[in-house]
Short mmCIF file of C-alpha atoms and ligand atoms in Angstrom, two decimals:
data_model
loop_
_atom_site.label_atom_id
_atom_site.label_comp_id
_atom_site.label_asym_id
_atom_site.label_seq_id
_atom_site.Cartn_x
_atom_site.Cartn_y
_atom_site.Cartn_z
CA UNK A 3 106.06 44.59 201.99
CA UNK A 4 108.42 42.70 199.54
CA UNK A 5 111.97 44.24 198.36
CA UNK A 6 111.30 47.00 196.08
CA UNK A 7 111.70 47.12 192.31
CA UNK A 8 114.94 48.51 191.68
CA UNK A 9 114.80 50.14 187.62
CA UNK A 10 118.31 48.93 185.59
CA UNK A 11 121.00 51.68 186.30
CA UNK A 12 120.59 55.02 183.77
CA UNK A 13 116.85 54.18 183.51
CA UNK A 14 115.19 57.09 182.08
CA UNK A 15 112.77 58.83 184.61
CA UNK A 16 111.03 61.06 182.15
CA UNK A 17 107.44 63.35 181.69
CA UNK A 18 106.14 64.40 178.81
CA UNK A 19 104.82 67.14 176.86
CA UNK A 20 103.23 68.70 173.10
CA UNK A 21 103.32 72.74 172.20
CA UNK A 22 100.20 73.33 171.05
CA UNK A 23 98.87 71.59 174.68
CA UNK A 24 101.14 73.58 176.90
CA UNK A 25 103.28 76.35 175.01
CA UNK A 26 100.46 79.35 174.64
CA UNK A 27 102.34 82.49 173.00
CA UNK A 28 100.11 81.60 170.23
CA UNK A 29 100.53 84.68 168.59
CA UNK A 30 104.26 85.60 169.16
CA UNK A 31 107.78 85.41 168.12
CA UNK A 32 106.22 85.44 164.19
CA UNK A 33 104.72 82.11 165.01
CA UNK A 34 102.49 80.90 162.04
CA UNK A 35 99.19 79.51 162.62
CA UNK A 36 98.57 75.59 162.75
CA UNK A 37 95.96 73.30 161.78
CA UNK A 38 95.02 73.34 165.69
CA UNK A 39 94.88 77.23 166.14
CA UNK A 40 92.06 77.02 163.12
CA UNK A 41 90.30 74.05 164.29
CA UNK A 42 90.07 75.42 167.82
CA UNK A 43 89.18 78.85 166.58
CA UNK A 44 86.28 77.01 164.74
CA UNK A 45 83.00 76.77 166.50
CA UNK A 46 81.67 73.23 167.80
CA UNK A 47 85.44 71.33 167.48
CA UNK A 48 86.60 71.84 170.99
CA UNK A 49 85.05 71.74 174.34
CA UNK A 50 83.15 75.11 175.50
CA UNK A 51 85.06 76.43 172.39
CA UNK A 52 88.39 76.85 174.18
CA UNK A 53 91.58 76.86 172.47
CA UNK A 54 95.77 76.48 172.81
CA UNK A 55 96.43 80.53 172.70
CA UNK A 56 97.55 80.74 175.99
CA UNK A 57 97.20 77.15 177.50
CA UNK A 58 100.45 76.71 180.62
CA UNK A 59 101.76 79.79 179.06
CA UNK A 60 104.53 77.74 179.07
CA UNK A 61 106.04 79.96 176.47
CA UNK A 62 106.86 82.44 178.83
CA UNK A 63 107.34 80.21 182.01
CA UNK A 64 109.62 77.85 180.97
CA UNK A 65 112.28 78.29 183.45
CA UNK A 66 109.69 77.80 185.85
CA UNK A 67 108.65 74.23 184.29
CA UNK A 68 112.42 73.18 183.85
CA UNK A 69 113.05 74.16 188.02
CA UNK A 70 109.81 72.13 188.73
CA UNK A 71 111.32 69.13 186.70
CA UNK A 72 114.40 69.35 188.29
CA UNK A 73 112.47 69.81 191.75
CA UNK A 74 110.79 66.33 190.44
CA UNK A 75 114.03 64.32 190.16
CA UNK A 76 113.08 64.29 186.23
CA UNK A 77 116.33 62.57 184.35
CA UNK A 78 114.78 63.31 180.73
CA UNK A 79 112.39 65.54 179.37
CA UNK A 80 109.93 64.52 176.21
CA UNK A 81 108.26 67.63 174.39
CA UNK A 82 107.74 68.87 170.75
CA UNK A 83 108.29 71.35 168.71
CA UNK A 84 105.69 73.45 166.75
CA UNK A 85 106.49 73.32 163.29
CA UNK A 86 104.99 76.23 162.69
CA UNK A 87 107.20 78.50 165.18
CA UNK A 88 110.15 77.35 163.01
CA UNK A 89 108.47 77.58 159.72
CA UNK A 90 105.78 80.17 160.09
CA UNK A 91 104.95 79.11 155.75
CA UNK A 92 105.87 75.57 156.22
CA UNK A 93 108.82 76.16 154.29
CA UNK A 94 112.15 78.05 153.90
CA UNK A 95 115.00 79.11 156.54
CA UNK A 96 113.93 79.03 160.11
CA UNK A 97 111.85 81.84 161.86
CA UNK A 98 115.43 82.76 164.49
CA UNK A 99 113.01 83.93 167.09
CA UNK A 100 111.24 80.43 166.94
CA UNK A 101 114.53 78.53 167.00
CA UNK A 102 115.44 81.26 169.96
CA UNK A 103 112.68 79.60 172.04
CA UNK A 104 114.10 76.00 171.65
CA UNK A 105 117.15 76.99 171.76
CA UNK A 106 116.73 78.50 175.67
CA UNK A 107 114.81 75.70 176.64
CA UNK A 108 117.11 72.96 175.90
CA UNK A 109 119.90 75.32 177.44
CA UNK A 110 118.25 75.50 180.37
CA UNK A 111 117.52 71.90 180.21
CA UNK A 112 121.01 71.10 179.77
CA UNK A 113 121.43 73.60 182.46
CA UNK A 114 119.52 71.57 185.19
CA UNK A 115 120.89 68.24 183.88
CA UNK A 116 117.86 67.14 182.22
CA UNK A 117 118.13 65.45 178.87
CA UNK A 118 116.45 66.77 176.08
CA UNK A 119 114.22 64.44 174.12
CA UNK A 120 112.49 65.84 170.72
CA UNK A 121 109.45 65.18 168.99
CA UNK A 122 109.55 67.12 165.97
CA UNK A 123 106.02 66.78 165.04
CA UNK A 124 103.07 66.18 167.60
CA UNK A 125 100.06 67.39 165.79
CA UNK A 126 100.75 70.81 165.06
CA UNK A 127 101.16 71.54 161.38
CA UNK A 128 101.52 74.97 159.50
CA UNK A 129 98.11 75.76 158.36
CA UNK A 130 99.45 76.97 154.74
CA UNK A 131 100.88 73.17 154.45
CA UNK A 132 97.23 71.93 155.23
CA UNK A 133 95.58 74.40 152.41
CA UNK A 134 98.11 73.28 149.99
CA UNK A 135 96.45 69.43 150.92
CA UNK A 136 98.19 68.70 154.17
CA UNK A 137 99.49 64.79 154.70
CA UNK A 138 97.19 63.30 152.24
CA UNK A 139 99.43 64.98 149.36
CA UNK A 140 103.14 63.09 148.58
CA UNK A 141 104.64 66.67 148.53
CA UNK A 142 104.16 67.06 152.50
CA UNK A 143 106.40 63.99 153.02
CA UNK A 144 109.36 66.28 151.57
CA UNK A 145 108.42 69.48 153.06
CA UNK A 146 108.58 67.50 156.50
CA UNK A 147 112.17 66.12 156.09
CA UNK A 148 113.04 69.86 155.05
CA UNK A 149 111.70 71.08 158.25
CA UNK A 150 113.23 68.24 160.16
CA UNK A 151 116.67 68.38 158.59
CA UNK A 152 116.62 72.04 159.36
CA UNK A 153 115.86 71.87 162.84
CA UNK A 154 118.21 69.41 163.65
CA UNK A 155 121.18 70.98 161.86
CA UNK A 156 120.68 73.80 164.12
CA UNK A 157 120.21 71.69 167.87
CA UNK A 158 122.08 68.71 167.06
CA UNK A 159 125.14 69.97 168.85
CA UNK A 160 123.03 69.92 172.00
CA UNK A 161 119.66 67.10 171.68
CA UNK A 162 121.21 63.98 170.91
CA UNK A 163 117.48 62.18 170.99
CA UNK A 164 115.27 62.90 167.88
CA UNK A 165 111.87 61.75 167.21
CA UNK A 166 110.02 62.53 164.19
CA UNK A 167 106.39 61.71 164.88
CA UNK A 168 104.08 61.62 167.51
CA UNK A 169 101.53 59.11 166.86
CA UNK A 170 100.89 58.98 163.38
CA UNK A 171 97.81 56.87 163.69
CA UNK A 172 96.15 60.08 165.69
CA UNK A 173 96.96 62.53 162.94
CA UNK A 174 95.77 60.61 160.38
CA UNK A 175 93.04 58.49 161.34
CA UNK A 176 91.50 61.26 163.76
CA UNK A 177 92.43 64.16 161.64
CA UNK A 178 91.23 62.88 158.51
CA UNK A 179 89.19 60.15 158.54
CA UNK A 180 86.76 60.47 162.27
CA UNK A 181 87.27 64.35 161.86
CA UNK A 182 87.62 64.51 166.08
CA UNK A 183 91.09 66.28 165.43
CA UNK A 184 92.71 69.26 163.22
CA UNK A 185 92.05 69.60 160.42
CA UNK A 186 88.63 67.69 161.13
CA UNK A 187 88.20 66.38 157.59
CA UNK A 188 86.20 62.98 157.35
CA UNK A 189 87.94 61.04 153.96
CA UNK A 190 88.79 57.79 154.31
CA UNK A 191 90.66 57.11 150.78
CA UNK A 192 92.79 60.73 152.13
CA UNK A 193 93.31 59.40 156.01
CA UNK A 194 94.91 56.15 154.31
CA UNK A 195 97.01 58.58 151.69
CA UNK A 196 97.66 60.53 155.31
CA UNK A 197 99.51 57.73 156.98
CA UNK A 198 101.57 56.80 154.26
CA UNK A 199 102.87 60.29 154.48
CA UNK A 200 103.35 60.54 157.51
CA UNK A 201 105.35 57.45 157.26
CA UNK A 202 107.15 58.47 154.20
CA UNK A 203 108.26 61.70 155.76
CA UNK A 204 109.17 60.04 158.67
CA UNK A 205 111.80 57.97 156.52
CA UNK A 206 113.30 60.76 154.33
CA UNK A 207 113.86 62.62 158.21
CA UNK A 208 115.89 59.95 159.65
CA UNK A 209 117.85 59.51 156.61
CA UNK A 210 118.50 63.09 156.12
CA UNK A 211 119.22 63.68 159.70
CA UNK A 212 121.50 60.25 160.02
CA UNK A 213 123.39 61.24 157.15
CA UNK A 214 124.47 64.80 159.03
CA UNK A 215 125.36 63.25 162.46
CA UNK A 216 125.32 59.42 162.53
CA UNK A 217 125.94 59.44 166.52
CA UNK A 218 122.85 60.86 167.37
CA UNK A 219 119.54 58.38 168.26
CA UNK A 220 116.58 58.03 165.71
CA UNK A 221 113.32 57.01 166.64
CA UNK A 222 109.55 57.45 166.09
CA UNK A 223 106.73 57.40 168.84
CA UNK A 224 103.57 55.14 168.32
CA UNK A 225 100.63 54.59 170.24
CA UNK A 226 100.04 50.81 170.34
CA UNK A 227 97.45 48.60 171.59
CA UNK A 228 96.50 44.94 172.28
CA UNK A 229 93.61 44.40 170.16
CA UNK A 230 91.41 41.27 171.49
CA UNK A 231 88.20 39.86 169.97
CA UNK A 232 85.26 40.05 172.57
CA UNK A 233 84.23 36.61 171.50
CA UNK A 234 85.79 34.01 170.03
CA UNK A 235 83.63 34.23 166.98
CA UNK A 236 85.40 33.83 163.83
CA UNK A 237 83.80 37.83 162.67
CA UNK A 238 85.20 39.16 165.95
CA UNK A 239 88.83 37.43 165.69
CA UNK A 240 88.60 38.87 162.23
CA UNK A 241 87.49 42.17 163.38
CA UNK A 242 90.68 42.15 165.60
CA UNK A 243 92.67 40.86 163.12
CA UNK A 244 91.80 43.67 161.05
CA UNK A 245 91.71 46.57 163.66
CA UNK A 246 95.52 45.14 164.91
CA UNK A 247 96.68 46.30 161.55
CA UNK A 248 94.98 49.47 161.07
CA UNK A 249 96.20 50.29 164.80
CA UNK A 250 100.14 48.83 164.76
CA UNK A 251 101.19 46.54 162.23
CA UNK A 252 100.23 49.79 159.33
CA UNK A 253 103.49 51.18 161.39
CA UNK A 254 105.40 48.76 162.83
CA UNK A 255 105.91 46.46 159.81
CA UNK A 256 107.08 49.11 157.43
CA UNK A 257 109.37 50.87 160.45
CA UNK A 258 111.40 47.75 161.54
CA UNK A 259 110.60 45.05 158.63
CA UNK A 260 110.32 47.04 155.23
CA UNK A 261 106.72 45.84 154.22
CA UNK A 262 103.05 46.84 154.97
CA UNK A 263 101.47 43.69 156.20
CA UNK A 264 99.48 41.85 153.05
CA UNK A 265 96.22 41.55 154.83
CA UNK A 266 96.14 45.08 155.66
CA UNK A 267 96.92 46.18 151.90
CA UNK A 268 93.71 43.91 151.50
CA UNK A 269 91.40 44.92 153.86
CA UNK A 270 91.89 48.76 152.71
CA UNK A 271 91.50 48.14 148.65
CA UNK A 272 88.15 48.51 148.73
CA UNK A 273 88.60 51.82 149.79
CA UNK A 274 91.34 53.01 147.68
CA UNK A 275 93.77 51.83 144.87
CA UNK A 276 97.01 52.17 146.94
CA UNK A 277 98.76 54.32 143.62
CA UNK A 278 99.83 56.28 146.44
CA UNK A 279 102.30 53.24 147.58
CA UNK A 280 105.26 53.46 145.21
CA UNK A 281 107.95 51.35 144.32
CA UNK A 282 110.85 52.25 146.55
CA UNK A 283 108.89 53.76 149.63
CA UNK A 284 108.61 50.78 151.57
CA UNK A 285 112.57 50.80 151.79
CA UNK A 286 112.62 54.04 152.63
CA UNK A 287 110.56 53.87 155.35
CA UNK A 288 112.32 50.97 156.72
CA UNK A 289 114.91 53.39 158.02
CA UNK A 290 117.27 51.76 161.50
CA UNK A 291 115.92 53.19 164.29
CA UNK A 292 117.81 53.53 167.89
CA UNK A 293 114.85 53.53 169.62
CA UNK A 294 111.40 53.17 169.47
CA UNK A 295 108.31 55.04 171.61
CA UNK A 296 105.37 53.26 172.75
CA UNK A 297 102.51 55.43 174.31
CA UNK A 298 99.97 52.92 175.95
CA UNK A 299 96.81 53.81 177.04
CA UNK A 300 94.08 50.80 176.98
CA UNK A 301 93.31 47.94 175.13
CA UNK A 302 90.56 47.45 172.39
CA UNK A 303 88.47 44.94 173.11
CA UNK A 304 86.55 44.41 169.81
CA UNK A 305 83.27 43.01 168.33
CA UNK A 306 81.51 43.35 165.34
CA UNK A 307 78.81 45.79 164.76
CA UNK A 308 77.04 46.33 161.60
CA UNK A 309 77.41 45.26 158.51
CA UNK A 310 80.83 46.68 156.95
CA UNK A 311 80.57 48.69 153.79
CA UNK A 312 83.14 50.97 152.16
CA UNK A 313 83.24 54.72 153.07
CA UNK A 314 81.08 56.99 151.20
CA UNK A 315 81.09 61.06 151.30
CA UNK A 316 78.34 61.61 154.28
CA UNK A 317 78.70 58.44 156.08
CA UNK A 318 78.67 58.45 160.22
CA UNK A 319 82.54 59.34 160.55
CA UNK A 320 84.64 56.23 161.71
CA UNK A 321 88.65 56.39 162.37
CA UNK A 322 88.70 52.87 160.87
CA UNK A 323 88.91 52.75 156.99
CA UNK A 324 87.24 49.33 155.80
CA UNK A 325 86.82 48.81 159.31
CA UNK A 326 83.97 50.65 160.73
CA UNK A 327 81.98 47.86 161.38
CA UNK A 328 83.92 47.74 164.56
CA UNK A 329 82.01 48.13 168.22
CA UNK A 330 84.47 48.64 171.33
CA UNK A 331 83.33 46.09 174.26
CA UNK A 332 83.29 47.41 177.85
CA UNK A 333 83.95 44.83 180.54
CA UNK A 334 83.02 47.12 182.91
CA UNK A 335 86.42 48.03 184.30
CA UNK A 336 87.28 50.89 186.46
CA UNK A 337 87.92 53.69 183.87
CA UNK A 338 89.76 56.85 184.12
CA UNK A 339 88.19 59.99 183.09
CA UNK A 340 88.92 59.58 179.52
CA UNK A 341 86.19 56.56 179.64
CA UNK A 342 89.52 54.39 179.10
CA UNK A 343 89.63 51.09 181.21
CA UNK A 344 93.12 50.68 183.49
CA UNK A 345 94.72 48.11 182.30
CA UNK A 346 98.14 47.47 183.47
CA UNK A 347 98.48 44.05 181.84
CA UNK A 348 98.14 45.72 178.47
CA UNK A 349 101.17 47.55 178.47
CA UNK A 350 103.06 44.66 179.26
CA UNK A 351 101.60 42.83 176.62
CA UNK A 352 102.45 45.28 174.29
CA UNK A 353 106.24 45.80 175.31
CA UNK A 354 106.26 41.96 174.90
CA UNK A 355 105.07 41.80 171.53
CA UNK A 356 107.58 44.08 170.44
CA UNK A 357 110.55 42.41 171.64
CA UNK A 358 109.23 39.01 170.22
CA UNK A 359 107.95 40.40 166.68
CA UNK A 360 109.55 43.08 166.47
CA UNK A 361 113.31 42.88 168.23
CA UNK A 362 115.70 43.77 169.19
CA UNK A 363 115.55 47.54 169.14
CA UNK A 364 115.86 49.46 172.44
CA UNK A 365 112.36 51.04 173.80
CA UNK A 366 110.93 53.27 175.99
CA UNK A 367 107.56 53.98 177.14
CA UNK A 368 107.36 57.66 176.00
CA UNK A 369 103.26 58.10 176.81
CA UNK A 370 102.09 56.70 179.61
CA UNK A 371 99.03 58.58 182.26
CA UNK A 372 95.86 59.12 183.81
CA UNK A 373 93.08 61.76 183.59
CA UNK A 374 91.03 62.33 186.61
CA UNK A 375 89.33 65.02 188.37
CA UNK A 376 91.63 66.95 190.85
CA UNK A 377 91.63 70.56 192.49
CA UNK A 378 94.08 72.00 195.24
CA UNK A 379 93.03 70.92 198.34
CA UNK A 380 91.93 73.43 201.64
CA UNK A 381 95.33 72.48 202.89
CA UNK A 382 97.02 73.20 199.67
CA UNK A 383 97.99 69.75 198.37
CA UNK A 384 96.07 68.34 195.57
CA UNK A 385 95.17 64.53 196.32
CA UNK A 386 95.24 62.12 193.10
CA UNK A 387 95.58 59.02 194.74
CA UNK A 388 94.00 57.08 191.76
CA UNK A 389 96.92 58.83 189.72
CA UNK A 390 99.09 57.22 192.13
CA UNK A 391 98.13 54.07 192.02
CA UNK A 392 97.66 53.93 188.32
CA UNK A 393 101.23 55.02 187.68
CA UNK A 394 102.61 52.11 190.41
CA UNK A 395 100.18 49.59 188.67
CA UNK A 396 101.74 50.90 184.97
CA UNK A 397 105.45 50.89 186.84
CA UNK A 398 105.47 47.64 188.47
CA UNK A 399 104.13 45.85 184.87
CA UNK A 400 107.17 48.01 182.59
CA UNK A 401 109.60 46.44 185.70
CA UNK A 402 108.05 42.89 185.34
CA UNK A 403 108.48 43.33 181.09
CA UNK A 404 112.71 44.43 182.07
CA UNK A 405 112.60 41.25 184.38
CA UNK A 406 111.15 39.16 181.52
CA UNK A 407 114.10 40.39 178.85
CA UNK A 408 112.31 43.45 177.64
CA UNK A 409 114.67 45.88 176.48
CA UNK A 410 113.21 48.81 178.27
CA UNK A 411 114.98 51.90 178.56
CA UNK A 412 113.36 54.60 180.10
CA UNK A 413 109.86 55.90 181.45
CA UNK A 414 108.07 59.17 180.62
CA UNK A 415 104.78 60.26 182.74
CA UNK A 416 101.93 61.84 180.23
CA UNK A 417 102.05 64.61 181.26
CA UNK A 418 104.53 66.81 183.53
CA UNK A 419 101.74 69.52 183.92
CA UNK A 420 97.93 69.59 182.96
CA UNK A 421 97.11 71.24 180.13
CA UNK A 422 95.20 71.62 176.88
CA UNK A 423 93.54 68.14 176.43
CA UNK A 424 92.74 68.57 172.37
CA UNK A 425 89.26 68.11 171.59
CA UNK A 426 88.92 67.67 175.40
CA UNK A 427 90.41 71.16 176.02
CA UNK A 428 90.90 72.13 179.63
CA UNK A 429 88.65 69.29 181.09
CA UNK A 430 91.04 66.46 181.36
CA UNK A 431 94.24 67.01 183.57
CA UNK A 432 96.90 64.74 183.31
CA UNK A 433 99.69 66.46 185.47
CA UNK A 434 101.57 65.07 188.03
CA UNK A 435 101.27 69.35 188.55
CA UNK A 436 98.27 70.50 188.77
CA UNK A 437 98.10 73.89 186.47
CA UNK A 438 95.44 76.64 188.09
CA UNK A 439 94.84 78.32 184.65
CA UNK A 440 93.38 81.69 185.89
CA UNK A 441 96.51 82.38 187.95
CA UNK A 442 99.17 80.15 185.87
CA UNK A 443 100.07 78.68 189.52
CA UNK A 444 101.52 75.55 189.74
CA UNK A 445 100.81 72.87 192.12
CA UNK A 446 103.13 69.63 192.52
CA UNK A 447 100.27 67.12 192.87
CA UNK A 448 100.57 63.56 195.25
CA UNK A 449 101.57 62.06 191.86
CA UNK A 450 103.98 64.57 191.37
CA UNK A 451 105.65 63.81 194.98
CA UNK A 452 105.55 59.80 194.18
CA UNK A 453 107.28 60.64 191.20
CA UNK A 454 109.86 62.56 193.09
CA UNK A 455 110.41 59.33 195.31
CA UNK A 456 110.11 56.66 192.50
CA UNK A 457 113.12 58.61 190.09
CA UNK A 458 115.33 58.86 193.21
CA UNK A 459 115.03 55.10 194.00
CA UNK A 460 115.18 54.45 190.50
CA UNK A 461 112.72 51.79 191.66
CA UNK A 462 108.95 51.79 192.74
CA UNK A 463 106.91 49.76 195.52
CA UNK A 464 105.97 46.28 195.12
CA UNK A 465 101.97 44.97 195.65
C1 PNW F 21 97.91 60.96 173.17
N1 PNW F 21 92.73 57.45 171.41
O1 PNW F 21 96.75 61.08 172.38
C2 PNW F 21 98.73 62.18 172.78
O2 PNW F 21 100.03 61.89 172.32
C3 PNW F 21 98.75 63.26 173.80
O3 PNW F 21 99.00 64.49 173.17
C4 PNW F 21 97.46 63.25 174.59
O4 PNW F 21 97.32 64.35 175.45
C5 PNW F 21 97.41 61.93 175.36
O5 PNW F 21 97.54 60.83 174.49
C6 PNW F 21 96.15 61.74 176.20
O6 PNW F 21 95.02 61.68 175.38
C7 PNW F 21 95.80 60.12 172.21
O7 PNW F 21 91.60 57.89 171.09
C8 PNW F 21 94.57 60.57 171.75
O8 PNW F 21 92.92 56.22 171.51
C9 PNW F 21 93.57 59.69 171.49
C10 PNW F 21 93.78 58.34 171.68
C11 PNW F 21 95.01 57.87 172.13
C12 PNW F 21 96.01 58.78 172.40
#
């Protein structure tokens, strides 16, 4: 075995997690209901029906969580907050018993020496906010930075890391254009409406929140592909082409250079008249950022399908606006449960393109995991060596991008504990702890215990 990897000093060693997929207490502390608690409650959305009302019961068991972090070595800790805990209507002064909540968790955080790191908005919004129109309306742009401003005024004295959205292509594209996530509406001219939104509200945030304490670090989280043509076709290089800016460029060019990308503007006209774009937005947008998150997954490997026509009420639902002609190739890869080929590579790729496009701007991978099937064992372990070696694989490639120049700060493992995969519900576990959600019992997993000896290293095991 060669010398191992050794991380850059202060390298964050981080998991992640969302509310609505761990925090339960659904129905306490005068939380308000969110677009997930109706969608889940809704027959025929979620697997075998099953829901976030109780989930890790995290809620409650918090202390428990932060111990097994600090039991895990974990330097920083990524989770959300649910907006609608802290705005039960979507608006006005915070619900205290909400902001109680957050407020004990960083503390004992803080406590443990963990660093808090925020995501003010992963998915879960106030219910009344969707039935007044949700993110395809301009008004929810505002009501965001409200919320956001608010929250941070009252934590900024103790999270220093803020992050306004988590993946804005998922809550637009898969909440209202495929329909697979809250609030399950299938509108392609509204999904497109959605992300500019999302992207405006994301601006007015950081602006708000710089303004009030300039010290603190900015950032947004996006999940980010490479997107490669399955042939070298010209229709499948232009499928890619295409699918590329739907996926990143539709973020990363207004984020860090002030302009949607022309040929995206294009290849979504058909579908709608873009009034929704106006003057002034695209500067707003283009707030500095300290940092930027990049969940990776997989890579889309593309090629065309049938003939591509514009989006009519009724059609088969499709995430892609102007795009649905597009077929994803398998090339028969190991896959993890998801159905998502491993693909190490990718995620270098991706870090890559950043710092040559996109640079310089500090990153961290803030997503980054494996589902697969795993129970406790007879002798009380649980065994996920595939976890193991997908997380060394993923490792190893983020150490090779730091080697290569990448300006790569920090590492967080999706997810600290199992828990409530979405549409997937309880049948995916991510964990590096396995959650046993009869009892609530936690069990550190393998993963979990490679974890512990990768963050204490600060370095992980060559080939
Ligand atoms: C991310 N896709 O979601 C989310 O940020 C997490 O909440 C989630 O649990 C995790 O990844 C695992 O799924 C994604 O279809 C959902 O490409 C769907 C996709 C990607 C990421």
């Amino acid at each position: 075995m060669g010398e191992s990897m050794r991380f850059p000093d202060g390298f964050a060693w981080g998991v992640a997690t969302a509310s609505y997929q761990i925090e339960g207490g659904a129905f306490e502390g005068g939380r308000g209901e969110s677009i997930w608690d109706r969608f889940s409650h809704t027959e025929g959305n979620v697997f075998e029906g099953q829901n976030g009302d109780v989930a890790c019961d995290h809620f409650h068991r918090y202390p428990e969580d932060v111990a097994l972090m600090a039991d895990l070595g974990v330097t920083h800790y990524r989770f959300s907050m649910a907006w609608p805990r802290l705005q039960p209507d979507g608006s006005g002064q915070l619900n205290p018993a909400g902001l109680d909540f957050y407020s004990r968790l960083v503390d004992e955080l803080l406590t443990n020496g963990i660093t808090p790191w925020v995501t003010l908005y992963h998915w879960d919004l106030p219910q009344v906010l969707e039935e007044q129109g949700g993110w395809p309306e301009r008004d929810i742009a505002y009501r965001f930075a409200d919320y956001a401003t608010k929250v941070h005024s009252a934590l900024s004295d103790r999270i220093r890391h803020w992050t306004t959205l988590n993946e804005p292509w998922c809550s637009a594209f898969l909440g209202y254009a495929e329909g697979r996530h809250a609030p399950g509406r299938q509108d392609h001219p509204a999904a497109l409406r959605a992300a500019h939104h999302l992207m405006l509200g994301h601006g007015l945030a950081v602006a708000e929140m710089r303004r009030s304490d300039p010290d603190a670090d900015y950032g947004i989280t996006l999940n980010l592909f490479p997107v490669d043509p399955a042939t070298d076709s010209a229709a499948d290089e232009d499928l890619a082409r295409r699918i590329d800016g739907l996926m990143n460029r539709q973020w990363l060019d207004p984020l860090l250079r002030g302009r949607y990308p022309d040929d995206l503007l294009d290849d979504v006209r058909p579908v709608t008249d873009l009034a929704h774009i106006q003057d002034g937005d695209e500067k707003t947008i283009n707030q500095p950022l300290d940092f930027l998150g990049v969940n990776y997954y997989f890579r889309h490997v593309l090629s065309v399908g049938e003939q591509q026509r514009v989006w009519q009420p009724g059609d088969e639902p499709s995430p892609w606006p102007g795009s649905s002609d597009m077929i994803s190739v398998s090339r028969g890869w190991p896959t993890t449960e998801m159905g998502w080929e491993i693909d190490p590579a990718g995620l270098g790729e991706v870090l890559r393109r950043l710092q040559r496009d996109y640079g310089p701007i500090p990153l961290y991978v803030t997503e980054n995991g494996m589902a697969c099937p795993d129970e406790v064992d007879e002798d009380g372990g649980v065994h996920d060596a595939d976890r193991v070696d997908y997380l060394q694989r993923h490792f190893r490639t983020a150490h090779r991008a730091i080697a290569d120049g990448v300006d790569l700060r920090g590492y967080f493992v999706w997810s600290l504990l199992d828990n409530f995969e979405w549409a997937l519900g309880y049948s995916k576990r991510f964990g590096l702890v396995h959650c046993d959600y009869e009892t609530q019992r936690r069990t550190v997993k393998d993963s979990g215990h490679w974890f512990r000896a990768a963050a204490a290293a600060n370095a992980v095991e060559p080939d």
